[in-house]
mmCIF file of N, CA and C in Angstrom:
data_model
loop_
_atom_site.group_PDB
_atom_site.id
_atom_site.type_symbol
_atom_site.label_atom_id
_atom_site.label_comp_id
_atom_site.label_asym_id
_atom_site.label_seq_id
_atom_site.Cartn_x
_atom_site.Cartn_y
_atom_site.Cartn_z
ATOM 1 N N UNK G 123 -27.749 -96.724 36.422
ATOM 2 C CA UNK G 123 -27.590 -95.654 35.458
ATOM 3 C C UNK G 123 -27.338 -96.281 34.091
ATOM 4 N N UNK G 124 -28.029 -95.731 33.026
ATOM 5 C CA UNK G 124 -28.025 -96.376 31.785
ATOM 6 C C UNK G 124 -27.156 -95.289 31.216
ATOM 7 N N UNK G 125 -26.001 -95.910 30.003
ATOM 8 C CA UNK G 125 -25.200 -95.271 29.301
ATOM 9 C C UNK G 125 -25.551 -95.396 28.377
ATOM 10 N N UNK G 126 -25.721 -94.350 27.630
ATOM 11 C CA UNK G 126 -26.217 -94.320 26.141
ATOM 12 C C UNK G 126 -25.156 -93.998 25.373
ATOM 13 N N UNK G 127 -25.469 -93.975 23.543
ATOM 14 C CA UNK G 127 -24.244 -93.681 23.152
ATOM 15 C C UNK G 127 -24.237 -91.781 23.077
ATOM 16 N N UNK G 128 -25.723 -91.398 23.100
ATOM 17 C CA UNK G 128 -25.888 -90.097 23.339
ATOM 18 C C UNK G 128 -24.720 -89.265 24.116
ATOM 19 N N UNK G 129 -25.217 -89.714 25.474
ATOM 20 C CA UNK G 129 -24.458 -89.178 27.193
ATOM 21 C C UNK G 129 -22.725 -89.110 26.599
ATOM 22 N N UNK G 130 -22.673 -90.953 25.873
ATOM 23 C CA UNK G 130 -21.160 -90.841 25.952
ATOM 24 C C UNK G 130 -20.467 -89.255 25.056
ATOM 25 N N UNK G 131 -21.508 -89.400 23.699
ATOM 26 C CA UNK G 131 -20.952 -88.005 22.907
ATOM 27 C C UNK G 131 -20.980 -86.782 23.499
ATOM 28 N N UNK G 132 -22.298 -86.369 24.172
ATOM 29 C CA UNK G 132 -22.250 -85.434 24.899
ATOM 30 C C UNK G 132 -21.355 -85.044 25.996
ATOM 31 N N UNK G 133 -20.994 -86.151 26.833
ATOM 32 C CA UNK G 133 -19.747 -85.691 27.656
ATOM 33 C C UNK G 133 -18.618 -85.756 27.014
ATOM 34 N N UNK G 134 -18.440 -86.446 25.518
ATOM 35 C CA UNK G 134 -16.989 -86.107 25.173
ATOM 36 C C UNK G 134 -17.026 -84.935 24.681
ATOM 37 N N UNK G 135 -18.321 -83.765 24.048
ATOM 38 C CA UNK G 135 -17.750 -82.840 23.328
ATOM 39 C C UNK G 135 -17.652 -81.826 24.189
ATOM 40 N N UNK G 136 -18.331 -81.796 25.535
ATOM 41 C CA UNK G 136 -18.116 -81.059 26.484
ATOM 42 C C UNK G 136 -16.900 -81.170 27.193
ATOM 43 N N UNK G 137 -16.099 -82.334 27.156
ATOM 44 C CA UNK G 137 -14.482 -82.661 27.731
ATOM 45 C C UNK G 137 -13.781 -81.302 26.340
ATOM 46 N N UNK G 138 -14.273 -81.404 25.095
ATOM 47 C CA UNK G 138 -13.393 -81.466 24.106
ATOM 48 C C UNK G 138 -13.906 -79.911 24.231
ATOM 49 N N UNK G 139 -14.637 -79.102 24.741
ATOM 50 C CA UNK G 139 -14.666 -77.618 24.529
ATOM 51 C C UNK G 139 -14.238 -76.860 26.079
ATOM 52 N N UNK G 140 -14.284 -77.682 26.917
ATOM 53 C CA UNK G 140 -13.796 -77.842 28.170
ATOM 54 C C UNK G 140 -11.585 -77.340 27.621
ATOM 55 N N UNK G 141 -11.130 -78.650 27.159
ATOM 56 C CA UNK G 141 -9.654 -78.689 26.750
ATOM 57 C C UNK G 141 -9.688 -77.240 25.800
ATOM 58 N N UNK G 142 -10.831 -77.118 24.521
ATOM 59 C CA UNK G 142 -10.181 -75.844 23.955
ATOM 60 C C UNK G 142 -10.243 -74.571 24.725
ATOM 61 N N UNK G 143 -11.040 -74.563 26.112
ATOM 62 C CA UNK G 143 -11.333 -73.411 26.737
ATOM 63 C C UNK G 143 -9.893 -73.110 27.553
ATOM 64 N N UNK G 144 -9.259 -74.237 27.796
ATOM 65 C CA UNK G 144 -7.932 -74.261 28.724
ATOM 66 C C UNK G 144 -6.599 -74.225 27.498
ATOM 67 N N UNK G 145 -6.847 -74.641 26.365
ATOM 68 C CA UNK G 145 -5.543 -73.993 25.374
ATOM 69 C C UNK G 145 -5.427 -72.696 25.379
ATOM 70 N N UNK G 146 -7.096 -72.136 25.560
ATOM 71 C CA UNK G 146 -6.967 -70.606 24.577
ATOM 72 C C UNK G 146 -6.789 -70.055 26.180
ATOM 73 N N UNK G 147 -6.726 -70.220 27.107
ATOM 74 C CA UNK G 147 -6.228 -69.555 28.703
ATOM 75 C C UNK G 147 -4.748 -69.625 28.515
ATOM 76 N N UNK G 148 -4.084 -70.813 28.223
ATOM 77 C CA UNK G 148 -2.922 -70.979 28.282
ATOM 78 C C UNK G 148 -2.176 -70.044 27.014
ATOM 79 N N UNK G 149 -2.896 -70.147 25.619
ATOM 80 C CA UNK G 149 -2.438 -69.364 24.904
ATOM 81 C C UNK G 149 -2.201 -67.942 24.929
ATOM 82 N N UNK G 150 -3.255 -67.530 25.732
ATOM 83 C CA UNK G 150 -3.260 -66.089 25.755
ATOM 84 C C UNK G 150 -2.491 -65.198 27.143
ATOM 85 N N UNK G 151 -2.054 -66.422 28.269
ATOM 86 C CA UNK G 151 -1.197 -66.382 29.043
ATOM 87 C C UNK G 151 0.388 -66.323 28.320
ATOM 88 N N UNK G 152 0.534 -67.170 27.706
ATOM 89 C CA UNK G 152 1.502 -67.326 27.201
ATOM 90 C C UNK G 152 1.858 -65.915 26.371
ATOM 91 N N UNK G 153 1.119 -65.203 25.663
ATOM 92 C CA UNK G 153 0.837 -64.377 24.652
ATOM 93 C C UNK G 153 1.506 -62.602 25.599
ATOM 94 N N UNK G 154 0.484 -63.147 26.744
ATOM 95 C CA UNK G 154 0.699 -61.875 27.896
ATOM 96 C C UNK G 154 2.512 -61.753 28.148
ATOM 97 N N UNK G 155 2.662 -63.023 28.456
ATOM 98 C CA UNK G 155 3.866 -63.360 29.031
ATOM 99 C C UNK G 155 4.804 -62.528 28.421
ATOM 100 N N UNK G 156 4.959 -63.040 27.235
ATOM 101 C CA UNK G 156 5.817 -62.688 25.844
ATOM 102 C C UNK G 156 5.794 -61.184 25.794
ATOM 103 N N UNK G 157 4.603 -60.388 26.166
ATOM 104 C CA UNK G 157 4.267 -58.856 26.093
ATOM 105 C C UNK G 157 4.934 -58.274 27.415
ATOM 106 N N UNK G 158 5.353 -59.064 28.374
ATOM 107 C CA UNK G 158 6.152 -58.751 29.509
ATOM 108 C C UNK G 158 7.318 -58.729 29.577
ATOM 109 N N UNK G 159 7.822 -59.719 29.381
ATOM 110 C CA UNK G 159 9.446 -60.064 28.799
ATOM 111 C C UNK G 159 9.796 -59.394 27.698
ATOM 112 N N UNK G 160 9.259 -58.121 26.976
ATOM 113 C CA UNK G 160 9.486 -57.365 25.871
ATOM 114 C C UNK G 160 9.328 -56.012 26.548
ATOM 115 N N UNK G 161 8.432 -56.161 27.308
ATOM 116 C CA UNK G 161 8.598 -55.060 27.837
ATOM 117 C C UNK G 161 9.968 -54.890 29.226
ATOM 118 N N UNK G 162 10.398 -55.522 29.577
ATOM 119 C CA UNK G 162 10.987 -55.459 30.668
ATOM 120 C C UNK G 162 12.317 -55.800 29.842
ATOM 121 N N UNK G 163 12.582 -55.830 28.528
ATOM 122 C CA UNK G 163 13.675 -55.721 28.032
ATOM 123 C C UNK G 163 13.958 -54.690 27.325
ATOM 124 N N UNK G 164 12.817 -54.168 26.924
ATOM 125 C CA UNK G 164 12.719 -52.639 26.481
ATOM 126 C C UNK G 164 13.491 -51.916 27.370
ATOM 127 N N UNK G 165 12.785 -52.191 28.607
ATOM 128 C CA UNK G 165 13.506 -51.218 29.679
ATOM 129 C C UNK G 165 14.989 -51.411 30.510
ATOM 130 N N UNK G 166 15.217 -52.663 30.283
ATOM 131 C CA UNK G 166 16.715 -52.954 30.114
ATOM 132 C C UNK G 166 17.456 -51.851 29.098
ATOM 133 N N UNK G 167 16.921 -52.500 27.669
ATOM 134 C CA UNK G 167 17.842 -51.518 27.201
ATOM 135 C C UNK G 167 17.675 -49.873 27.333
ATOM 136 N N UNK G 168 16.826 -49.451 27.848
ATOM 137 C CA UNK G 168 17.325 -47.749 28.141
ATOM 138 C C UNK G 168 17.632 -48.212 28.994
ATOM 139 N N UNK G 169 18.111 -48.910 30.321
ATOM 140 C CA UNK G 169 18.817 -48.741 30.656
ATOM 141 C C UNK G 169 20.325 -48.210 30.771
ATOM 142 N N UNK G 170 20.456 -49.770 29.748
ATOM 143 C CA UNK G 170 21.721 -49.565 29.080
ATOM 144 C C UNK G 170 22.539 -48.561 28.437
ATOM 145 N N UNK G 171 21.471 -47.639 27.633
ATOM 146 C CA UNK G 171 21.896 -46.606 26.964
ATOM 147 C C UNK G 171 22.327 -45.819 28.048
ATOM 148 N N UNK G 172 21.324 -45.809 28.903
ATOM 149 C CA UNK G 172 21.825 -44.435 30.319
ATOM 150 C C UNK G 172 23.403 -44.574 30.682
ATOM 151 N N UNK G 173 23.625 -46.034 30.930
ATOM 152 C CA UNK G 173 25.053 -46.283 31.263
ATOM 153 C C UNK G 173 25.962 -46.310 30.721
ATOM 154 N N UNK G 174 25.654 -46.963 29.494
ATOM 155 C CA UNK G 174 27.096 -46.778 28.396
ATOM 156 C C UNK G 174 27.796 -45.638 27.931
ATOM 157 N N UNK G 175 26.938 -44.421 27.507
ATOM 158 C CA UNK G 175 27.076 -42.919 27.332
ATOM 159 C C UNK G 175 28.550 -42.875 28.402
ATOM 160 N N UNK G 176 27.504 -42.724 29.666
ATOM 161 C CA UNK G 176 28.543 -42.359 30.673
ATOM 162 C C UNK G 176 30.013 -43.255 30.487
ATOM 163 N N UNK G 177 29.942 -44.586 30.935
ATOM 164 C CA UNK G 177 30.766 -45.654 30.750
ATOM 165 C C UNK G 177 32.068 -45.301 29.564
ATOM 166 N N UNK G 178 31.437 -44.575 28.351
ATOM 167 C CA UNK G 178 32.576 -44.243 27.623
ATOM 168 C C UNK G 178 33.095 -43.155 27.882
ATOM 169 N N UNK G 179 32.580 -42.310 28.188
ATOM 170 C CA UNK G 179 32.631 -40.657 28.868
ATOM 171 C C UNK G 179 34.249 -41.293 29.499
ATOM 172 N N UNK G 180 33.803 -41.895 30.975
ATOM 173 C CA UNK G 180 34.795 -42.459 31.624
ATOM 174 C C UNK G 180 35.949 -42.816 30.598
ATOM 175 N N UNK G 181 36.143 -44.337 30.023
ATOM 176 C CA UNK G 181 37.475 -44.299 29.366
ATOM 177 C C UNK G 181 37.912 -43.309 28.844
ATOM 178 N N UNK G 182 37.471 -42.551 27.699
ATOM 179 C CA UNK G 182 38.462 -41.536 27.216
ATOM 180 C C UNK G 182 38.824 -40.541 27.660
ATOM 181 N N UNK G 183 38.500 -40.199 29.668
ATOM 182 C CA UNK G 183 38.949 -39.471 30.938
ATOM 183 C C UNK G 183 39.971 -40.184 30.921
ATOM 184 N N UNK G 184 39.790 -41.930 30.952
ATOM 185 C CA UNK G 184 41.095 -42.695 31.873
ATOM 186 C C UNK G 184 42.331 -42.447 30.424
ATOM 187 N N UNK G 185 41.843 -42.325 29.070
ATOM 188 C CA UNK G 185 43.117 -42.404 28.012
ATOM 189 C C UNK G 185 43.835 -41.263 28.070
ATOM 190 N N UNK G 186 43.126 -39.738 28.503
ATOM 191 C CA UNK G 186 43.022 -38.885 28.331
ATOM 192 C C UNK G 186 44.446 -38.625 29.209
ATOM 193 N N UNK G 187 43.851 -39.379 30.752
ATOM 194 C CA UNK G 187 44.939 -38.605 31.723
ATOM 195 C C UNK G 187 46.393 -39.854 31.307
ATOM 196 N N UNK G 188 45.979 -41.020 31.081
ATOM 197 C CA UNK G 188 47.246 -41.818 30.821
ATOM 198 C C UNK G 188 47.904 -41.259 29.325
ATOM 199 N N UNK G 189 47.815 -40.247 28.887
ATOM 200 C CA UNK G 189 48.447 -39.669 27.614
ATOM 201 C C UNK G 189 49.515 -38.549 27.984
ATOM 202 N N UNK G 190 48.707 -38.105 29.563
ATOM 203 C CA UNK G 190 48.865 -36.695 30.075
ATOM 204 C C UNK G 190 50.111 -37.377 31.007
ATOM 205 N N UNK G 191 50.427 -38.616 31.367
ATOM 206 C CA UNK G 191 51.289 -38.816 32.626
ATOM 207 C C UNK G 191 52.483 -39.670 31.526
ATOM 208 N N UNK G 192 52.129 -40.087 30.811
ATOM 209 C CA UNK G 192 53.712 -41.066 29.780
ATOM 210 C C UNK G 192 53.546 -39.661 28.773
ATOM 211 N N UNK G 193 52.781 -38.764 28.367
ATOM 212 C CA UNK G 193 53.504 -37.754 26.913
ATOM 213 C C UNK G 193 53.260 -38.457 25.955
ATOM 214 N N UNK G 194 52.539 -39.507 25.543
ATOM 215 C CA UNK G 194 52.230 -40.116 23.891
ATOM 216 C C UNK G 194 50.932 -40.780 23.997
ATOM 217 N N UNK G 195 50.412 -40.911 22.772
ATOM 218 C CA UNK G 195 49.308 -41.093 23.114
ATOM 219 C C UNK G 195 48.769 -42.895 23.094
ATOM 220 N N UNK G 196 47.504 -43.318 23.654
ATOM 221 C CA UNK G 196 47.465 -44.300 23.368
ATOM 222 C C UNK G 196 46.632 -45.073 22.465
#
């Protein structure tokens, strides 16, 4: 098999569009990713909101009745 300097360029620019075909996979994986983890923190926080509402609801029940059992407030 004869190596030319042709073959050699030709298989390097095909290595070299080969590598940009696997950045822009990885980039746009990466890209997805980021659109997931935003979304799944989105939904954390309504979570959060659902619970905290309540969560305070609760303490100022618990200040409410400890005001009602000592007579002063806290």
């Amino acid at each position: 098999m004869i190596i030319s300097v042709n073959n050699v360029r030709m298989v390097l620019q095909n290595f070299v569009v080969a590598l940009k075909w696997i950045l822009k996979l990885i980039v746009l994986n990466a890209a997805a990713g980021k659109q997931y983890v935003l979304s799944v923190l989105l939904q954390l926080a309504d979570r959060c909101r659902e619970f905290l509402p309540s969560q305070h609801h609760q303490e100022d029940r618990l200040v409410e009745q400890a005001n009602e059992r000592t007579g002063r407030s806290v």
